[in-house]
Amino acid sequence: MIQFLFDTVIRALDLALIAVALSGVYSLIKFPNVALVQYSVTGAFLGMLLQQAGLPLLVALPLSAALVGLLAMLFNVLLFERLLEEGSAIALIGSLALSMILSAVFLLAFGPAAYRFDLPVAPAMRFMGARVTVHQLSTLAITLVSLGGFAAILFFTRLGREMRATATNCVLAAASGIGTRGVINATVFISGVLAALGGMTLAMRGSVSIDLGTQMLLPVFAAAILGGLGNALGAIAGALVISAAETFVTNTNFGPLFGQDFLFAPASYAQTASFALLVLFLLFRPAGLFTSEVNRV
Amino acid sequence: MIEASNIRAGYGDGPDILQDISMTASAREIVTILGPNGCGKSTLLKTVAGFVRPRGGAIRINGEGAETVPIHEKVRHYGVGYVPQTDNVFRTMTVTENLLMGARDLSRDTRNERFEALMTQYPTLANKRRRKASALSGGERQILSLARALMAGPRILLLDEPSAGLSPAMMHDVFEAIGRIRDAQDMCILMVEQNAYEALSISDRAYVLSLGKVALTARSADLLNDPAMERLYLGGDPDA
């Protein structure tokens, strides 16, 4: 049970950073930016290149995240601001196209092979009966600090109040003296940073290849939708639900159900759990897990 | 305070909705823009506010050219307060948070002082200060929107149909509040309204628009007794 919980939390944190980034941007510019999953791949590749260039990991990680944040802002100014003038459907298609272009650039630059950060090999430890690695604990710490930092910005800073106001009512925010374009670009920057950190934590525990973005797309979207698309912190709860379902599918011994000693579902079936939950939520609770707002008319 | 000259404006690639409109509004007066649906009233207000960039003409605020200044800079630089017709509150925020959004650039003392003054002035908000704005009635939201704009201590107040969707009693309360603001503070209030007679009863001057042009302008008291106003307001031929 402890192992199940631990695996669920680790998997949830894989998804959470990118899902929070997706939901945060959606709350402001009202389109799901598919390219965010490729920003996470960009972050992972860039972090590795910076480490190979001789930078310590503790410098390479934040530097890569900041560069991806700037790249996300650049794409927003050059591409998405203009596409959004034509509507959110056009912007969504544009983000899909950008995602494919970035994938092609990665293929050209890195080929189809998987790459790893240069990290020392550390044996697994036992913690309350669960098997954990140092890399799992360090990525857990990075993710929790990043999410805590984002929540602190959102609820305790002037920028956070302006982000929430702009997300709630962009016209009224502008009429209250908020420079909404600047707020949106700041949010896009933060989302790029979070996505890049998400990609790097994934790569630190495994590897990064050009397929990473495609593999993350569905579970990240499922987590963001479950949390209520646009509710950045709800995306964390969505990630936990998706991860619990995925971990259940891959970690449960289905053998006794079929008269066998052992029968485990292949890891590739994990996405089926995401898909099934996504469809169920879209059918029965399309606004996500949290819909408590009272609306008088 | 506001001087618009020969304004032409529209949306996207569409035709001009405002065609060569000129108007003024000064401190200590309420100027109402009237006219039938589709005549360009709200577009004129949005153009003055900075949401719509004019295709031609000039807008001067306090003598400075302001036709290309966006709304958030007008709020900071010229002390403009804008109250939209619909979606006029931050629904997911409490009443208090809504009011504080209007006071982001004020010192703590000024902010607290204005907040308490508004709570005294609008007891309906004081009683619900911890409620989410989405739980307020239409009239309460309108008052909250007005109070949010007042928190910043504006010198110019732009109101887009403040009585839209309100009951007659609530409408009366809102207009009374607007009249008190003009009387208590040396403010310039530019208001777009559908309820002509209520609006004229508290305003000093009015412009009646027809098909994107100023068809009639006069002191409010004179317009109330002008038969041409009724024809225009009901969408009739201004030359009839």
Coordinates of C-alpha atoms in Angstrom, one line a residue:
Chain A
M1 CA 0.0 0.0 0.0
I2 CA 2.8 2.5 0.9
Q3 CA 4.5 1.6 -2.3
F4 CA 1.3 2.2 -4.2
L5 CA 0.9 5.6 -2.6
F6 CA 4.5 6.5 -3.2
D7 CA 4.3 5.5 -6.8
T8 CA 1.1 7.5 -7.2
V9 CA 2.6 10.6 -5.7
I10 CA 5.7 10.4 -7.9
R11 CA 3.7 9.8 -11.0
A12 CA 1.3 12.7 -10.0
L13 CA 4.3 15.0 -9.6
D14 CA 5.5 14.0 -13.1
L15 CA 2.2 15.3 -14.5
A16 CA 1.5 18.1 -12.0
L17 CA 4.0 20.7 -13.1
I18 CA 3.0 20.5 -16.8
A19 CA -0.7 20.2 -16.0
V20 CA -0.5 23.3 -13.7
A21 CA 1.3 25.2 -16.5
L22 CA -1.4 24.2 -19.0
S23 CA -4.2 25.1 -16.7
G24 CA -2.6 28.4 -15.6
V25 CA -2.2 29.6 -19.2
Y26 CA -5.7 28.4 -20.2
S27 CA -7.2 30.4 -17.4
L28 CA -5.9 33.6 -19.0
I29 CA -5.9 33.1 -22.7
K30 CA -8.7 30.5 -23.0
F31 CA -7.1 28.0 -25.2
P32 CA -5.2 24.8 -24.3
N33 CA -1.7 25.2 -25.5
V34 CA -0.7 21.8 -26.8
A35 CA 2.9 23.0 -27.3
L36 CA 3.4 23.2 -23.6
V37 CA 4.3 19.5 -23.5
Q38 CA 7.1 20.2 -26.0
Y39 CA 8.3 23.1 -23.8
S40 CA 8.9 20.4 -21.2
V41 CA 10.9 18.3 -23.7
T42 CA 12.8 21.5 -24.7
G43 CA 13.6 22.1 -21.0
A44 CA 14.9 18.5 -20.6
F45 CA 17.2 18.7 -23.6
L46 CA 18.4 22.2 -22.8
G47 CA 19.1 21.2 -19.2
M48 CA 21.2 18.2 -20.4
L49 CA 23.1 20.4 -22.9
L50 CA 23.9 23.0 -20.2
Q51 CA 25.1 20.2 -17.9
Q52 CA 27.2 18.8 -20.7
A53 CA 28.7 22.3 -21.2
G54 CA 30.1 22.1 -17.7
L55 CA 27.4 23.8 -15.6
P56 CA 26.5 22.2 -12.3
L57 CA 23.1 20.6 -12.2
L58 CA 21.8 23.2 -9.7
V59 CA 22.6 26.0 -12.2
A60 CA 21.7 24.1 -15.3
L61 CA 18.1 23.3 -14.1
P62 CA 17.0 26.9 -13.3
L63 CA 18.8 28.4 -16.2
S64 CA 17.2 25.9 -18.6
A65 CA 13.8 26.6 -17.0
A66 CA 14.2 30.4 -17.4
L67 CA 15.3 30.1 -21.0
V68 CA 12.2 28.0 -21.8
G69 CA 10.1 30.5 -20.0
L70 CA 11.5 33.2 -22.3
L71 CA 10.9 31.0 -25.3
A72 CA 7.3 30.5 -24.3
M73 CA 6.9 34.2 -23.9
L74 CA 8.4 34.8 -27.3
F75 CA 6.1 32.3 -29.0
N76 CA 3.2 33.9 -27.2
V77 CA 4.1 37.4 -28.5
L78 CA 5.0 36.4 -32.0
L79 CA 2.5 33.6 -32.7
F80 CA -0.3 33.1 -30.2
E81 CA -1.3 36.7 -29.6
R82 CA -2.0 37.0 -33.4
L83 CA -3.7 33.6 -33.7
L84 CA -6.0 34.4 -30.8
E85 CA -7.3 37.4 -32.7
E86 CA -8.8 34.8 -35.1
G87 CA -10.2 32.7 -32.2
S88 CA -9.2 30.0 -29.7
A89 CA -9.7 27.2 -32.2
I90 CA -7.2 28.7 -34.6
A91 CA -4.8 29.2 -31.7
L92 CA -5.2 25.5 -30.7
I93 CA -4.4 24.4 -34.2
G94 CA -1.4 26.8 -34.2
S95 CA -0.1 25.2 -31.0
L96 CA -0.5 21.8 -32.5
A97 CA 1.5 22.9 -35.5
L98 CA 4.2 24.5 -33.2
S99 CA 4.3 21.2 -31.2
M100 CA 5.0 19.2 -34.4
I101 CA 7.7 21.7 -35.6
L102 CA 9.5 21.5 -32.2
S103 CA 9.3 17.7 -32.4
A104 CA 10.9 17.8 -35.8
V105 CA 13.6 20.1 -34.6
F106 CA 14.4 17.7 -31.7
L107 CA 14.5 14.8 -34.2
L108 CA 17.0 16.7 -36.4
A109 CA 19.1 17.8 -33.4
F110 CA 19.1 14.7 -31.2
G111 CA 17.8 11.8 -33.4
P112 CA 15.5 9.2 -32.0
A113 CA 17.8 8.0 -29.2
A114 CA 17.0 8.5 -25.5
Y115 CA 19.3 10.7 -23.4
R116 CA 20.0 10.9 -19.7
F117 CA 21.3 13.5 -17.3
D118 CA 24.8 12.8 -16.0
L119 CA 23.8 11.7 -12.5
P120 CA 25.5 9.3 -10.1
V121 CA 24.0 5.9 -9.7
A122 CA 22.5 5.5 -6.3
P123 CA 21.0 2.3 -4.8
A124 CA 17.3 2.3 -3.8
M125 CA 16.5 2.8 -0.1
R126 CA 13.7 1.5 2.0
F127 CA 11.2 4.0 3.6
M128 CA 8.3 2.7 5.5
G129 CA 8.4 -0.5 3.4
A130 CA 8.5 1.4 0.1
R131 CA 11.4 1.4 -2.3
V132 CA 12.6 4.9 -3.1
T133 CA 15.6 6.3 -4.9
V134 CA 17.6 9.5 -4.3
H135 CA 16.6 10.8 -7.7
Q136 CA 12.9 10.2 -6.8
L137 CA 13.3 12.2 -3.6
S138 CA 15.3 15.0 -5.3
T139 CA 12.7 15.4 -8.1
L140 CA 10.0 15.3 -5.5
A141 CA 11.6 18.2 -3.7
I142 CA 12.1 20.2 -6.9
T143 CA 8.4 19.7 -7.8
L144 CA 7.1 20.5 -4.4
V145 CA 9.2 23.7 -4.1
S146 CA 8.1 24.7 -7.6
L147 CA 4.4 24.2 -7.0
G148 CA 4.7 25.9 -3.5
G149 CA 6.5 28.8 -5.2
F150 CA 3.8 29.1 -7.8
A151 CA 1.0 29.0 -5.2
A152 CA 2.8 31.6 -3.2
I153 CA 3.1 33.9 -6.2
L154 CA -0.6 33.3 -7.0
F155 CA -2.0 34.0 -3.5
F156 CA 0.5 36.3 -1.8
T157 CA 1.9 38.7 -4.4
R158 CA 0.6 41.6 -6.4
L159 CA 1.3 39.7 -9.7
G160 CA -0.7 36.8 -8.4
R161 CA -3.7 39.0 -7.5
E162 CA -3.4 40.5 -11.0
M163 CA -3.2 37.0 -12.6
R164 CA -6.3 35.9 -10.7
A165 CA -8.2 39.1 -11.6
T166 CA -7.2 38.9 -15.3
A167 CA -8.2 35.2 -15.4
T168 CA -11.6 36.0 -13.9
N169 CA -12.5 39.1 -15.9
C170 CA -9.9 40.5 -18.4
V171 CA -11.9 43.6 -19.3
L172 CA -12.6 44.5 -15.7
A173 CA -8.9 43.9 -14.8
A174 CA -7.8 46.4 -17.5
A175 CA -10.5 48.8 -16.2
S176 CA -8.9 48.4 -12.7
G177 CA -5.6 49.6 -14.1
I178 CA -4.0 46.2 -14.6
G179 CA -1.8 45.9 -17.7
T180 CA -3.3 42.6 -18.8
R181 CA -0.9 42.0 -21.6
G182 CA 2.0 42.1 -19.2
V183 CA 0.2 39.9 -16.8
I184 CA -0.5 37.3 -19.5
N185 CA 3.1 37.3 -20.6
A186 CA 4.3 36.9 -17.0
T187 CA 2.0 33.9 -16.7
V188 CA 3.2 32.4 -20.0
F189 CA 6.8 32.8 -18.7
I190 CA 5.9 31.0 -15.4
S191 CA 4.1 28.3 -17.3
G192 CA 7.2 27.8 -19.5
V193 CA 9.4 27.5 -16.4
L194 CA 7.0 25.0 -14.8
A195 CA 6.8 22.9 -18.0
A196 CA 10.6 22.9 -18.4
L197 CA 11.0 21.8 -14.7
G198 CA 8.5 19.1 -15.3
G199 CA 10.4 17.8 -18.3
M200 CA 13.7 17.9 -16.4
T201 CA 12.4 16.1 -13.3
L202 CA 11.1 13.4 -15.7
A203 CA 14.4 13.1 -17.4
M204 CA 16.3 13.0 -14.1
R205 CA 14.5 9.8 -13.1
G206 CA 14.6 8.3 -16.6
S207 CA 15.5 9.7 -19.9
V208 CA 14.3 12.2 -22.5
S209 CA 13.6 11.5 -26.2
I210 CA 11.5 13.1 -28.8
D211 CA 8.6 10.9 -27.8
L212 CA 8.4 12.3 -24.3
G213 CA 6.0 15.1 -25.4
T214 CA 3.6 12.8 -27.1
Q215 CA 3.6 10.4 -24.2
M216 CA 2.8 13.2 -21.7
L217 CA 0.1 14.9 -23.8
L218 CA -2.9 12.7 -22.9
P219 CA -2.2 12.3 -19.2
V220 CA -1.4 16.0 -18.8
F221 CA -4.6 17.0 -20.5
A222 CA -6.6 14.5 -18.5
A223 CA -5.1 15.9 -15.3
A224 CA -5.8 19.5 -16.3
I225 CA -9.4 18.7 -17.3
L226 CA -10.1 16.7 -14.2
G227 CA -8.9 19.6 -12.1
G228 CA -11.1 22.0 -14.0
L229 CA -9.3 23.5 -17.0
G230 CA -8.2 26.9 -15.9
N231 CA -8.0 26.0 -12.3
A232 CA -4.2 25.8 -11.9
L233 CA -4.1 24.2 -8.4
G234 CA -7.0 21.9 -9.3
A235 CA -4.7 20.4 -11.9
I236 CA -2.6 18.9 -9.0
A237 CA -5.7 17.1 -7.7
G238 CA -6.4 16.0 -11.3
A239 CA -2.8 14.7 -11.6
L240 CA -3.3 12.7 -8.3
V241 CA -6.5 11.0 -9.6
I242 CA -4.9 10.2 -13.0
S243 CA -1.8 8.8 -11.4
A244 CA -3.7 6.7 -8.9
A245 CA -5.6 5.1 -11.8
E246 CA -2.4 4.6 -13.8
T247 CA -0.6 3.1 -10.9
F248 CA -3.5 0.9 -10.1
V249 CA -3.5 -0.5 -13.6
T250 CA 0.2 -1.1 -13.8
N251 CA 0.9 -2.2 -10.1
T252 CA -2.1 -4.5 -9.5
N253 CA -1.8 -8.2 -9.8
F254 CA -4.8 -9.2 -11.8
G255 CA -3.7 -12.9 -11.7
P256 CA -6.3 -14.2 -9.2
L257 CA -9.1 -12.8 -11.4
F258 CA -8.0 -15.0 -14.2
G259 CA -6.9 -18.1 -12.2
Q260 CA -3.2 -17.3 -12.5
D261 CA -0.5 -16.5 -9.9
F262 CA 0.7 -13.3 -11.5
L263 CA -0.8 -11.2 -14.3
F264 CA 0.3 -7.5 -14.6
A265 CA -0.9 -5.1 -17.2
P266 CA 1.9 -3.8 -19.5
A267 CA 3.0 -0.3 -18.6
S268 CA 1.6 1.0 -22.0
Y269 CA -1.9 0.3 -20.6
A270 CA -1.4 3.1 -18.1
Q271 CA -2.5 5.6 -20.7
T272 CA -5.7 3.6 -21.1
A273 CA -6.6 4.5 -17.6
S274 CA -6.0 8.2 -18.4
F275 CA -8.1 7.9 -21.5
A276 CA -11.0 6.1 -19.6
L277 CA -11.0 8.7 -16.8
L278 CA -10.9 11.6 -19.3
V279 CA -13.9 10.2 -21.2
L280 CA -15.9 9.6 -18.0
F281 CA -15.2 13.1 -16.7
L282 CA -16.0 14.7 -20.1
L283 CA -19.3 12.8 -20.1
F284 CA -20.4 13.3 -16.5
R285 CA -18.4 16.2 -15.0
P286 CA -17.0 18.3 -17.8
A287 CA -16.2 21.2 -15.5
G288 CA -13.9 19.0 -13.5
L289 CA -13.7 18.0 -9.9
F290 CA -14.2 21.4 -8.3
T291 CA -17.3 23.3 -9.4
S292 CA -18.5 25.0 -6.2
E293 CA -19.0 28.6 -7.5
V294 CA -22.5 30.0 -6.7
N295 CA -23.9 31.9 -9.6
R296 CA -27.0 34.2 -9.2
V297 CA -28.6 35.5 -12.3
Chain B
M1 CA -12.0 67.1 -19.0
I2 CA -13.0 65.0 -22.0
E3 CA -13.1 66.4 -25.4
A4 CA -13.8 64.1 -28.4
S5 CA -13.6 65.6 -31.9
N6 CA -14.8 64.0 -35.1
I7 CA -14.5 60.5 -33.9
R8 CA -14.8 57.6 -36.3
A9 CA -14.6 54.1 -34.9
G10 CA -15.7 50.5 -35.5
Y11 CA -14.7 46.9 -34.9
G12 CA -12.3 44.8 -37.0
D13 CA -12.9 45.3 -40.7
G14 CA -16.5 46.3 -40.2
P15 CA -18.0 49.6 -41.2
D16 CA -17.7 52.8 -39.0
I17 CA -20.2 52.6 -36.1
L18 CA -19.3 56.1 -35.0
Q19 CA -19.3 58.6 -37.8
D20 CA -17.8 62.0 -37.0
I21 CA -18.9 62.3 -33.4
S22 CA -17.8 65.2 -31.3
M23 CA -18.7 65.6 -27.6
T24 CA -17.4 67.1 -24.4
A25 CA -17.8 66.4 -20.6
S26 CA -16.5 68.6 -17.8
A27 CA -15.8 68.3 -14.1
R28 CA -18.8 68.4 -11.8
E29 CA -21.3 67.3 -14.5
I30 CA -23.0 64.2 -15.6
V31 CA -23.3 63.8 -19.3
T32 CA -25.5 61.1 -20.6
I33 CA -25.3 59.4 -24.0
L34 CA -28.8 58.2 -25.2
G35 CA -30.1 56.6 -28.3
P36 CA -31.8 53.5 -29.7
N37 CA -30.1 50.1 -29.7
G38 CA -27.3 49.9 -32.2
C39 CA -26.7 53.6 -32.5
G40 CA -23.2 53.4 -31.1
K41 CA -23.6 54.5 -27.5
S42 CA -21.5 51.8 -25.9
T43 CA -18.9 52.0 -28.7
L44 CA -18.5 55.7 -28.0
L45 CA -17.9 55.0 -24.3
K46 CA -15.5 52.2 -25.1
T47 CA -13.6 54.5 -27.5
V48 CA -13.3 57.2 -24.9
A49 CA -12.2 54.5 -22.4
G50 CA -9.6 53.1 -24.6
F51 CA -11.0 49.6 -25.4
V52 CA -11.6 50.6 -29.0
R53 CA -9.0 52.6 -31.0
P54 CA -10.6 55.3 -33.1
R55 CA -10.0 55.2 -36.9
G56 CA -10.1 59.0 -37.0
G57 CA -10.6 62.1 -34.9
A58 CA -9.1 63.0 -31.6
I59 CA -9.8 62.4 -27.9
R60 CA -8.3 64.8 -25.4
I61 CA -8.4 64.3 -21.7
N62 CA -7.3 67.2 -19.5
G63 CA -6.0 68.8 -22.7
E64 CA -3.7 65.8 -23.6
G65 CA -4.1 63.6 -26.7
A66 CA -5.4 60.3 -25.4
E67 CA -7.0 58.5 -28.4
T68 CA -4.3 55.7 -28.4
V69 CA -3.9 55.4 -24.7
P70 CA -5.2 52.0 -23.5
I71 CA -7.7 51.8 -20.6
H72 CA -5.2 50.6 -17.9
E73 CA -3.0 53.6 -18.6
K74 CA -6.0 56.0 -18.6
V75 CA -6.9 54.6 -15.2
R76 CA -3.5 55.3 -13.8
H77 CA -2.6 58.5 -15.6
Y78 CA -5.9 60.4 -15.9
G79 CA -7.8 58.8 -13.0
V80 CA -10.4 57.2 -15.2
G81 CA -12.9 54.8 -13.6
Y82 CA -14.8 52.4 -15.9
V83 CA -17.9 50.4 -15.0
P84 CA -18.9 47.9 -17.7
Q85 CA -22.5 47.0 -18.6
T86 CA -22.2 43.2 -18.0
D87 CA -19.5 41.1 -16.3
N88 CA -18.9 44.0 -14.0
V89 CA -17.4 42.2 -11.0
F90 CA -14.6 39.7 -10.3
R91 CA -17.0 36.8 -9.7
T92 CA -14.6 34.4 -8.0
M93 CA -13.4 37.1 -5.5
T94 CA -15.1 38.3 -2.4
V95 CA -16.8 41.8 -2.1
T96 CA -13.7 43.0 -0.2
E97 CA -11.3 41.6 -2.7
N98 CA -13.3 43.3 -5.5
L99 CA -13.0 46.6 -3.8
L100 CA -9.3 46.2 -3.1
M101 CA -8.7 45.5 -6.8
G102 CA -9.7 49.1 -7.4
A103 CA -7.1 50.4 -4.9
R104 CA -3.9 48.6 -5.9
D105 CA -1.8 51.8 -6.2
L106 CA -3.0 53.5 -3.0
S107 CA -1.2 53.7 0.3
R108 CA -2.5 51.4 3.0
D109 CA -4.0 54.4 5.0
T110 CA -5.8 55.8 2.0
R111 CA -7.0 52.4 1.0
N112 CA -8.4 51.6 4.5
E113 CA -10.0 55.0 4.7
R114 CA -11.8 54.7 1.3
F115 CA -12.8 51.2 2.1
E116 CA -14.5 52.1 5.3
A117 CA -16.1 55.2 3.7
L118 CA -17.6 53.0 1.0
M119 CA -18.8 50.4 3.5
T120 CA -20.6 53.2 5.3
Q121 CA -22.0 54.6 2.1
Y122 CA -23.2 51.2 0.8
P123 CA -24.4 49.1 3.7
T124 CA -25.6 46.4 1.4
L125 CA -22.0 45.7 0.5
A126 CA -20.8 46.0 4.1
N127 CA -23.2 43.2 5.2
K128 CA -21.8 40.9 2.5
R129 CA -18.2 41.9 2.4
R130 CA -17.0 38.3 2.8
R131 CA -19.4 36.9 0.2
K132 CA -18.2 35.9 -3.3
A133 CA -19.4 38.5 -5.9
S134 CA -21.0 35.7 -7.9
A135 CA -23.5 35.3 -5.0
L136 CA -24.7 38.9 -5.2
S137 CA -27.9 40.0 -6.9
G138 CA -27.7 42.1 -10.2
G139 CA -28.3 45.3 -8.3
E140 CA -25.7 44.5 -5.7
R141 CA -23.1 43.7 -8.3
Q142 CA -23.8 47.0 -10.0
I143 CA -23.3 48.8 -6.7
L144 CA -20.1 46.8 -6.1
S145 CA -18.8 47.6 -9.6
L146 CA -19.5 51.3 -9.0
A147 CA -17.8 51.1 -5.5
R148 CA -14.7 49.3 -7.1
A149 CA -14.3 52.2 -9.5
L150 CA -14.7 54.7 -6.7
M151 CA -12.0 53.0 -4.6
A152 CA -9.3 54.4 -6.9
G153 CA -10.7 58.0 -6.3
P154 CA -11.3 58.6 -10.0
R155 CA -11.6 62.1 -11.5
I156 CA -13.6 60.8 -14.5
L157 CA -16.2 58.0 -14.3
L158 CA -17.4 56.1 -17.4
L159 CA -20.6 54.2 -16.8
D160 CA -22.0 51.7 -19.4
E161 CA -25.7 51.3 -18.8
P162 CA -25.6 51.2 -15.0
S163 CA -29.3 50.3 -14.8
A164 CA -29.1 47.3 -17.2
G165 CA -31.2 44.4 -15.9
L166 CA -32.1 46.1 -12.6
S167 CA -35.6 46.3 -11.0
P168 CA -37.2 49.8 -10.9
A169 CA -36.4 50.1 -7.2
M170 CA -32.8 49.1 -7.6
M171 CA -32.4 51.3 -10.6
H172 CA -33.6 54.3 -8.6
D173 CA -31.0 53.4 -5.9
V174 CA -28.2 53.2 -8.5
F175 CA -29.1 56.5 -10.1
E176 CA -29.4 58.1 -6.7
A177 CA -25.9 56.8 -5.9
I178 CA -24.5 58.3 -9.2
G179 CA -26.1 61.6 -8.5
R180 CA -24.6 61.7 -5.0
I181 CA -21.1 61.0 -6.4
R182 CA -21.3 63.9 -8.7
D183 CA -22.5 66.2 -5.9
A184 CA -20.0 65.1 -3.3
Q185 CA -16.9 64.9 -5.5
D186 CA -15.9 67.1 -8.4
M187 CA -16.2 64.3 -10.8
C188 CA -16.8 64.2 -14.5
I189 CA -19.3 61.4 -15.2
L190 CA -20.0 60.1 -18.7
M191 CA -22.9 57.7 -18.8
V192 CA -24.5 55.6 -21.5
E193 CA -28.1 54.7 -20.7
Q194 CA -31.3 53.1 -22.1
N195 CA -33.6 54.4 -19.4
A196 CA -33.7 58.0 -20.8
Y197 CA -36.0 59.6 -18.3
E198 CA -34.3 58.3 -15.2
A199 CA -30.9 59.2 -16.6
L200 CA -31.9 62.7 -17.7
S201 CA -33.4 63.4 -14.3
I202 CA -29.9 63.2 -12.7
S203 CA -27.7 64.4 -15.6
D204 CA -26.7 67.9 -16.6
R205 CA -26.4 67.5 -20.4
A206 CA -27.1 64.7 -22.9
Y207 CA -26.2 63.7 -26.4
V208 CA -28.7 61.7 -28.4
L209 CA -27.1 59.4 -31.0
S210 CA -28.8 58.1 -34.1
L211 CA -27.0 55.8 -36.6
G212 CA -23.6 56.6 -35.3
K213 CA -24.0 60.4 -35.3
V214 CA -25.0 63.0 -32.8
A215 CA -28.6 63.8 -33.6
L216 CA -29.3 66.1 -30.7
T217 CA -27.5 67.7 -27.8
A218 CA -28.9 69.9 -25.1
R219 CA -29.3 70.4 -21.4
S220 CA -31.1 67.5 -19.8
A221 CA -33.9 69.6 -18.4
D222 CA -34.6 70.9 -22.0
L223 CA -34.4 67.4 -23.5
L224 CA -37.0 66.0 -21.1
N225 CA -39.6 68.3 -22.7
D226 CA -38.3 68.1 -26.3
P227 CA -40.6 66.1 -28.6
A228 CA -37.7 65.4 -31.0
M229 CA -36.0 63.5 -28.2
E230 CA -38.8 61.0 -28.0
R231 CA -38.8 60.4 -31.8
L232 CA -35.0 59.9 -31.8
Y233 CA -34.9 57.7 -28.7
L234 CA -37.6 55.5 -30.2
G235 CA -35.6 55.2 -33.4
G236 CA -37.7 57.6 -35.4
D237 CA -36.5 59.9 -38.2
P238 CA -34.7 62.8 -36.6
D239 CA -35.8 65.1 -39.4
A240 CA -39.5 64.2 -39.0

